[in-house]
Amino acid sequence: MRRLFINRFSFLGLISGIIAFVIIVLFFDPQPDKPAVKYTAGVAALMAVWWMTEALPLAVTALIPLILFPLTGVMPASKVSDSYINSVIFLFLGGFLIAIAMERWKLHRRIALKIITLMGVSAPSILLGFMISASLLSMWISNTATAVMMLPIALAVISKIESDIPEKEASRISKALLLGIAYSCSIGGIATLVGTPPNLALVRITKIIFPDSPQISFGSWMMLGLPISAIIFLAAFIIIKILFGVDKRISLDKSFIKNEYSSLGKISYEEKTVLTVFAFTVLMWIFRVELNLGFMTIPGWSTILNISELVDDSTIAVIASMILFVIPSKDKSEQSRILAANSIEQVPWSVILLFGGGFALANAFSVSGLSDYIGLQLKGFAHIEILILILIISASINFLTELTSNTAITQMILPVLASVSLSVQVNPLLLMIPATLSASMAFMLPVGTPPNTIVFASKRLRISDMIKTGFLLNISSILIITFLVYFLGNFIFELNIFPDWAK
């Protein structure tokens, strides 16, 4: 029955997208001297409907610009295809290969168990340990991989809890642990550029629409993303702890967690190698360009070497992944390198195509003049207090992403918000950053994000558990993102100034 419903819904989405495209092309012609405007709007509507209804696989829908933009005269095929390969794609690719190396040698499992052993054995400490582990790991590897890795560890702990304490209390703690892991996977991702795809989409789309804008560096993003992530994390911990009555009087046998960690054995040469390359990569990312901390400025290594205009974060990501492909492994049972030759096959190429489709669409918004047209139509937003406008945007994206891909919705909405920012004469990043962060904050539904789906599949949660907890966390994240971007963002990115690059 569920499959039949999905098939019918997808078919309805398929037809609706085509109808939307035809109606816009036939009846929407705001600038007859610029037919590219209506064609871009039609393609945008088609892709939006198909992405939201998953009428076709997301990556397949992302290929539409390669067909329709050349055929309608919006952009030549050579220009459209350029959107599918760029420095942001290589940053994602390099970062993902590093994550594959961590997973291959189970370094991520060692890191997670080590954190949990350090936190203590009371119920709140165990919850906090799992959440910190999931959050820290998802800053660097996909939230899906993090959730898949954390779930078996959590289920082992839950089984031990269920055997030691009454069923009712054990049920509450198990629900708290599972939700804590799912939510932390999403929360941790917003702290770094490589933590979640919407962050990288923001970097590239901003550069497409505003070519003269300064590149958002890894370090500058962390200065904003990390505090926001940390505060939302704290809110999640408090909400879960209170709602499920996680009592510190309940605790596990100290030896249980230690035995789990001991079962990993001594840290291997391969794990040490991956950890060293990973640490090197993070430091190179953070200190590539100068960091203004307010009380001091740390010069970037690329500036010192006088190559700041020649390298970016993708350069570092590719160097690190190349190193992992070169360094030999000592494990004779495995292929002879830290990263095996077939590791490249594990890269989620569908996400890369999804990136490319969004970038092509953003480029068309700018080239066709649709962005200018939208900006003119949205002059009315100038009368709305900017803080209220940010709040509305954050809330809208937050709840919308419960039902559709966060990457797809980010790539659809960012060009529109760029137009809105020009119409109200505010820094585009003041609207685009909150939307990007909010797109990763889907906490209410199992379909909202893969970690939600993964923990829900454990059959220890009810949909009502996720909805009531997720709703409170949604509201909290909306408020935290709105106010921190507005105030802290001004300090880091000077968001209170309408910049020359946007004029």
XYZ file of C-alpha atoms in Angstrom:
503
model
C 0.000 0.000 0.000
C 2.790 2.437 0.932
C 4.650 1.672 -2.308
C 1.433 2.192 -4.295
C 0.886 5.551 -2.576
C 4.467 6.626 -3.303
C 4.132 5.579 -6.937
C 0.869 7.518 -7.322
C 2.323 10.551 -5.565
C 5.437 10.447 -7.743
C 3.334 10.091 -10.892
C 1.208 13.049 -9.803
C 4.398 15.030 -9.207
C 5.716 14.055 -12.633
C 2.579 15.315 -14.376
C 2.309 18.423 -12.161
C 5.880 19.450 -12.953
C 5.279 19.190 -16.693
C 2.014 21.140 -16.408
C 3.749 23.865 -14.363
C 6.472 24.160 -17.010
C 3.971 24.400 -19.891
C 1.752 26.959 -18.125
C 4.705 29.236 -17.315
C 6.150 29.015 -20.834
C 2.773 29.717 -22.474
C 1.261 32.305 -20.135
C 4.137 33.923 -18.210
C 6.101 36.389 -20.302
C 7.072 39.377 -18.131
C 9.831 40.519 -20.477
C 9.016 39.685 -24.125
C 12.422 40.943 -25.191
C 14.025 38.396 -22.814
C 12.371 35.007 -23.390
C 15.093 33.385 -21.285
C 13.320 34.739 -18.186
C 10.158 32.688 -18.731
C 12.078 29.583 -19.793
C 14.279 29.723 -16.687
C 11.182 30.189 -14.507
C 9.554 27.200 -16.207
C 12.571 24.968 -15.698
C 12.834 26.107 -12.070
C 9.176 25.239 -11.452
C 9.581 21.848 -13.147
C 12.650 20.964 -11.105
C 11.116 22.247 -7.857
C 8.013 20.067 -8.256
C 10.001 16.994 -9.283
C 12.509 17.454 -6.458
C 9.832 17.957 -3.800
C 7.706 15.011 -4.974
C 10.701 12.844 -5.954
C 8.907 12.153 -9.222
C 12.284 10.984 -10.503
C 15.494 10.300 -8.558
C 16.908 13.647 -7.388
C 20.077 13.207 -9.439
C 18.057 12.534 -12.604
C 16.026 15.715 -12.138
C 19.332 17.557 -11.667
C 20.220 16.720 -15.292
C 17.279 18.727 -16.701
C 19.322 21.952 -17.184
C 21.663 20.072 -19.533
C 18.675 19.431 -21.791
C 16.290 22.342 -21.454
C 18.600 25.340 -21.085
C 20.361 24.755 -24.430
C 17.083 23.859 -26.206
C 15.326 27.007 -24.951
C 18.303 29.275 -25.600
C 18.928 30.191 -21.964
C 22.555 28.993 -21.997
C 24.712 26.965 -24.387
C 25.394 23.346 -23.397
C 29.082 24.069 -22.778
C 28.209 26.733 -20.178
C 25.593 24.557 -18.494
C 27.964 21.606 -18.204
C 30.563 23.854 -16.534
C 28.234 24.024 -13.524
C 28.614 20.308 -12.887
C 32.342 20.424 -12.202
C 33.997 23.141 -10.112
C 36.091 23.683 -6.986
C 33.158 23.070 -4.622
C 32.608 19.659 -6.218
C 36.269 18.795 -5.625
C 36.061 20.003 -2.016
C 33.122 17.649 -1.479
C 34.926 14.833 -3.307
C 38.147 15.204 -1.280
C 36.287 15.491 1.997
C 34.233 12.413 1.239
C 37.330 10.358 0.372
C 38.856 11.270 3.740
C 35.621 10.104 5.366
C 35.818 6.824 3.421
C 39.333 6.281 4.801
C 38.078 6.856 8.358
C 35.258 4.373 7.829
C 37.487 1.778 6.132
C 39.866 1.558 9.086
C 37.077 2.100 11.674
C 38.733 5.210 13.082
C 35.332 6.833 13.497
C 34.187 3.968 15.760
C 37.303 4.316 17.931
C 36.768 8.076 18.261
C 33.111 7.592 19.207
C 33.759 4.906 21.824
C 36.663 6.868 23.311
C 34.458 9.919 23.826
C 31.716 7.784 25.386
C 34.178 6.128 27.807
C 35.430 9.541 28.914
C 31.946 10.931 29.624
C 30.941 8.564 32.444
C 28.305 5.859 32.971
C 25.285 7.740 34.365
C 22.325 7.997 31.969
C 22.815 11.751 31.239
C 26.559 11.178 30.714
C 25.910 8.318 28.304
C 23.388 10.443 26.387
C 25.852 13.340 26.244
C 28.674 11.034 25.161
C 26.693 9.591 22.269
C 25.506 13.046 21.181
C 29.005 14.559 21.300
C 30.409 11.614 19.333
C 27.724 11.830 16.652
C 28.016 15.606 16.411
C 31.822 15.655 16.121
C 31.901 12.871 13.537
C 29.174 14.405 11.384
C 31.258 17.573 11.105
C 33.583 15.590 8.828
C 31.716 12.565 7.470
C 28.160 12.276 6.173
C 25.359 12.312 8.733
C 24.041 9.081 7.221
C 27.356 7.246 7.718
C 27.616 8.629 11.251
C 24.121 7.418 12.164
C 24.734 3.976 10.645
C 27.963 3.644 12.640
C 26.526 4.937 15.940
C 23.324 2.865 15.902
C 24.879 -0.580 16.614
C 26.903 0.903 19.500
C 23.750 2.513 20.891
C 21.721 -0.692 20.535
C 24.379 -2.631 22.468
C 24.187 -0.095 25.293
C 20.375 -0.082 25.149
C 20.275 -3.890 25.421
C 22.467 -3.680 28.521
C 20.230 -0.977 30.026
C 17.095 -3.018 29.300
C 18.569 -5.994 31.148
C 19.548 -3.925 34.200
C 16.642 -1.534 34.899
C 12.794 -1.586 34.747
C 11.203 -1.638 31.289
C 9.524 1.784 31.516
C 12.734 3.611 32.481
C 14.761 1.645 29.934
C 12.306 2.621 27.185
C 12.648 6.322 28.005
C 16.450 6.183 27.971
C 16.573 4.187 24.734
C 14.341 6.749 23.020
C 16.518 9.572 24.342
C 19.703 7.911 23.052
C 18.283 7.215 19.593
C 16.877 10.711 19.130
C 20.046 12.234 20.547
C 22.134 10.429 17.935
C 19.836 11.338 15.017
C 19.606 15.005 15.963
C 23.327 15.347 16.719
C 24.187 14.006 13.262
C 22.256 16.896 11.708
C 23.414 19.502 14.211
C 27.108 18.682 13.870
C 26.994 18.946 10.083
C 26.314 22.685 10.046
C 29.565 23.464 11.884
C 31.837 22.909 8.861
C 31.603 23.458 5.116
C 31.997 19.744 4.386
C 29.586 18.645 7.119
C 26.445 18.869 4.995
C 25.807 19.576 1.275
C 23.717 22.773 1.742
C 26.778 24.549 3.177
C 28.774 23.857 0.016
C 25.783 24.836 -2.109
C 25.774 28.246 -0.414
C 29.468 28.793 -1.180
C 29.113 28.031 -4.874
C 25.744 29.719 -5.509
C 26.933 32.913 -3.820
C 29.954 32.939 -6.126
C 27.789 32.267 -9.203
C 25.321 35.074 -8.501
C 27.874 37.494 -7.046
C 31.188 36.806 -8.844
C 32.980 39.611 -6.992
C 32.003 38.361 -3.532
C 34.811 37.093 -1.276
C 35.043 33.306 -1.015
C 33.534 31.887 2.166
C 36.519 30.068 3.660
C 36.478 26.977 5.846
C 37.809 28.914 8.840
C 35.402 31.845 8.594
C 32.444 29.472 8.256
C 33.499 27.570 11.386
C 33.665 30.815 13.345
C 29.927 31.182 12.712
C 28.778 27.593 12.237
C 30.500 26.071 15.258
C 28.927 28.365 17.909
C 25.489 27.965 16.312
C 25.931 24.193 16.192
C 27.114 24.108 19.819
C 24.141 26.098 21.130
C 21.589 24.060 19.156
C 23.364 20.933 20.454
C 22.959 22.162 24.030
C 19.273 22.908 23.405
C 18.787 19.407 21.984
C 20.460 17.789 24.995
C 18.327 19.755 27.467
C 15.064 19.118 25.572
C 15.711 15.379 25.255
C 16.900 15.044 28.862
C 13.804 16.794 30.247
C 11.200 15.219 27.926
C 12.387 11.671 28.553
C 13.374 12.088 32.184
C 16.976 10.957 31.780
C 17.947 10.547 35.441
C 21.558 10.592 36.629
C 20.678 7.987 39.288
C 20.450 5.420 36.472
C 23.848 4.158 35.392
C 25.613 1.325 33.568
C 28.315 -1.009 34.801
C 31.595 0.880 34.256
C 33.270 -2.121 32.700
C 30.694 -2.477 29.913
C 31.687 0.623 27.925
C 35.382 0.011 28.612
C 35.065 -3.531 27.282
C 33.407 -2.227 24.124
C 36.381 0.079 23.552
C 38.925 -2.602 24.462
C 37.400 -4.930 21.866
C 38.805 -2.619 19.167
C 42.338 -3.593 20.199
C 45.396 -1.382 19.934
C 45.193 1.543 17.527
C 46.603 0.418 14.191
C 49.184 2.019 11.941
C 46.443 2.715 9.375
C 44.248 4.468 11.943
C 47.177 6.640 13.045
C 47.914 7.523 9.417
C 44.332 8.520 8.660
C 44.134 10.515 11.901
C 47.372 12.377 11.046
C 46.226 13.225 7.495
C 42.802 14.240 8.810
C 44.301 16.573 11.444
C 46.655 18.065 8.847
C 43.716 18.689 6.490
C 41.569 20.385 9.126
C 44.409 22.699 10.204
C 45.188 23.590 6.593
C 41.509 24.348 5.955
C 41.069 26.496 9.042
C 44.258 28.538 8.616
C 44.276 28.902 4.809
C 43.197 32.557 4.956
C 43.546 35.037 7.791
C 41.185 34.685 10.733
C 40.019 37.838 12.464
C 39.250 36.861 16.060
C 38.510 40.428 17.134
C 41.337 40.694 19.627
C 43.884 39.381 17.116
C 44.251 38.394 13.468
C 45.921 35.124 12.503
C 47.554 35.351 9.055
C 46.690 32.601 6.583
C 49.398 30.335 5.163
C 48.229 30.990 1.600
C 48.714 34.722 2.158
C 52.188 34.183 3.609
C 53.114 32.097 0.553
C 51.510 34.682 -1.733
C 49.197 32.131 -3.363
C 45.876 33.124 -1.780
C 44.374 33.878 -5.200
C 45.517 30.539 -6.612
C 44.421 27.946 -4.044
C 41.210 27.283 -2.139
C 39.830 24.649 0.230
C 39.375 22.149 -2.615
C 43.141 22.165 -3.211
C 43.730 20.932 0.338
C 40.985 18.304 0.098
C 42.448 16.835 -3.086
C 46.008 16.856 -1.673
C 44.829 14.975 1.432
C 42.917 12.353 -0.534
C 45.857 11.873 -2.897
C 48.152 11.275 0.082
C 45.798 8.577 1.359
C 45.840 6.884 -2.039
C 49.667 6.920 -2.014
C 50.576 5.862 1.554
C 50.911 2.057 1.796
C 48.973 -0.081 4.256
C 50.583 -2.696 6.504
C 47.490 -4.883 6.580
C 48.261 -7.748 4.168
C 44.631 -8.803 4.059
C 43.632 -5.447 2.577
C 44.684 -3.678 -0.584
C 48.115 -2.142 -0.269
C 47.099 1.517 0.204
C 45.311 3.440 2.964
C 42.647 4.293 0.383
C 42.038 1.412 -2.010
C 41.631 2.012 -5.728
C 37.947 1.076 -5.581
C 37.266 3.706 -2.887
C 36.396 6.150 -5.644
C 33.390 3.950 -6.440
C 31.939 4.686 -2.994
C 31.661 8.426 -3.686
C 27.967 9.455 -3.848
C 27.978 10.632 -7.449
C 24.230 11.235 -7.244
C 24.901 14.048 -4.747
C 27.491 15.534 -7.099
C 24.923 15.548 -9.920
C 22.428 17.128 -7.526
C 24.985 19.849 -6.776
C 25.553 20.419 -10.486
C 21.855 20.770 -11.286
C 21.414 23.341 -8.547
C 24.479 25.287 -9.647
C 23.262 25.292 -13.264
C 19.880 26.585 -12.143
C 21.484 29.344 -10.060
C 23.632 30.332 -13.026
C 20.539 30.525 -15.252
C 18.764 32.746 -12.704
C 21.600 35.239 -13.081
C 22.257 34.937 -16.837
C 18.613 35.053 -17.928
C 17.669 38.064 -15.822
C 15.146 36.117 -13.724
C 16.941 37.152 -10.524
C 16.538 40.832 -11.451
C 12.857 40.325 -12.247
C 12.184 38.543 -8.942
C 14.028 41.280 -7.084
C 11.806 43.957 -8.614
C 8.654 42.032 -7.678
C 9.760 41.642 -4.067
C 10.330 45.305 -3.249
C 7.544 45.004 -0.682
C 9.831 43.040 1.596
C 11.736 46.277 2.232
C 9.008 47.266 4.703
C 9.551 44.186 6.863
C 11.943 44.477 9.783
C 15.048 42.536 8.748
C 15.132 40.399 11.904
C 11.512 39.368 11.295
C 12.336 38.583 7.665
C 15.211 36.312 8.731
C 12.903 34.604 11.227
C 10.269 33.987 8.543
C 12.857 32.590 6.135
C 14.407 30.316 8.774
C 11.022 28.969 9.869
C 9.790 28.405 6.313
C 12.891 26.491 5.228
C 13.057 24.571 8.511
C 9.569 23.097 8.165
C 9.738 22.717 4.371
C 12.877 20.589 4.609
C 10.949 18.096 6.760
C 9.321 16.962 3.518
C 11.998 17.285 0.842
C 15.752 17.093 0.236
C 17.673 19.746 2.144
C 20.173 20.090 -0.707
C 17.469 20.476 -3.342
C 15.477 23.034 -1.369
C 18.635 25.022 -0.591
C 19.607 25.214 -4.241
C 16.090 26.270 -5.235
C 15.680 28.988 -2.610
C 19.131 30.633 -2.488
C 18.876 32.401 -5.891
C 15.455 33.728 -4.863
C 16.809 35.007 -1.546
C 19.688 36.663 -3.396
C 17.066 38.599 -5.380
C 15.160 39.469 -2.204
C 18.330 40.812 -0.578
C 18.962 43.120 -3.526
C 15.411 44.392 -3.474
C 15.623 45.295 0.232
C 19.276 46.418 0.014
C 20.747 44.080 2.629
C 23.806 41.854 2.533
C 22.729 38.724 0.589
C 24.452 36.456 3.122
C 22.211 37.839 5.864
C 19.309 35.965 4.257
C 21.142 33.121 2.520
C 23.102 31.843 5.539
C 20.042 31.383 7.815
C 18.226 29.572 5.004
C 21.203 27.269 4.464
C 21.545 26.429 8.155
C 17.796 25.924 8.602
C 17.716 23.459 5.710
C 19.698 20.983 7.829
C 17.428 21.256 10.870
C 14.758 18.621 10.111
C 13.928 16.983 13.439
C 10.198 16.159 13.380
C 9.692 13.356 10.858
C 11.492 10.114 9.980
C 11.581 11.190 6.315
C 13.127 14.565 7.161
C 16.725 13.352 7.073
C 18.490 9.952 6.810
C 19.592 9.829 10.503
C 15.931 10.213 11.555
C 14.998 7.330 9.266
C 17.851 5.138 10.519
C 17.032 5.448 14.236
C 13.286 5.148 13.588
C 13.971 1.824 11.837
C 15.181 0.449 15.190
C 11.443 0.124 16.094
C 12.060 1.588 19.540
C 10.530 4.961 18.664
C 7.003 6.101 17.942
C 6.287 8.837 15.432
C 4.835 10.929 18.291
C 8.174 10.761 20.149
C 9.954 12.288 17.184
C 7.268 14.878 16.441
C 6.987 16.319 19.961
C 10.740 16.393 20.528
C 11.495 17.562 16.997
C 8.943 20.370 17.100
C 10.513 21.891 20.215
C 13.964 21.559 18.676
C 12.770 23.032 15.374
C 11.499 26.125 17.173
C 14.704 26.373 19.217
C 16.928 26.065 16.148
C 14.930 28.697 14.255
C 15.408 31.220 17.055
C 19.077 30.358 17.628
C 19.943 30.589 13.921
C 18.031 33.848 13.470
C 19.629 35.713 16.336
C 23.157 34.325 16.082
C 23.413 34.945 12.337
C 22.059 38.456 12.842
C 24.436 39.366 15.671
C 27.466 37.041 15.419
C 27.325 37.071 11.615
C 27.752 40.834 11.622
C 31.071 40.396 13.405
C 32.419 37.647 11.119
C 31.008 38.553 7.692
C 29.976 42.207 8.264
C 26.402 41.309 7.421
C 25.123 44.685 8.568
C 26.726 46.317 5.509
C 25.276 46.198 1.984
C 28.549 45.318 0.226
C 29.898 46.697 -3.016
C 30.092 43.215 -4.524
C 26.303 42.952 -4.235
C 25.656 46.329 -5.880
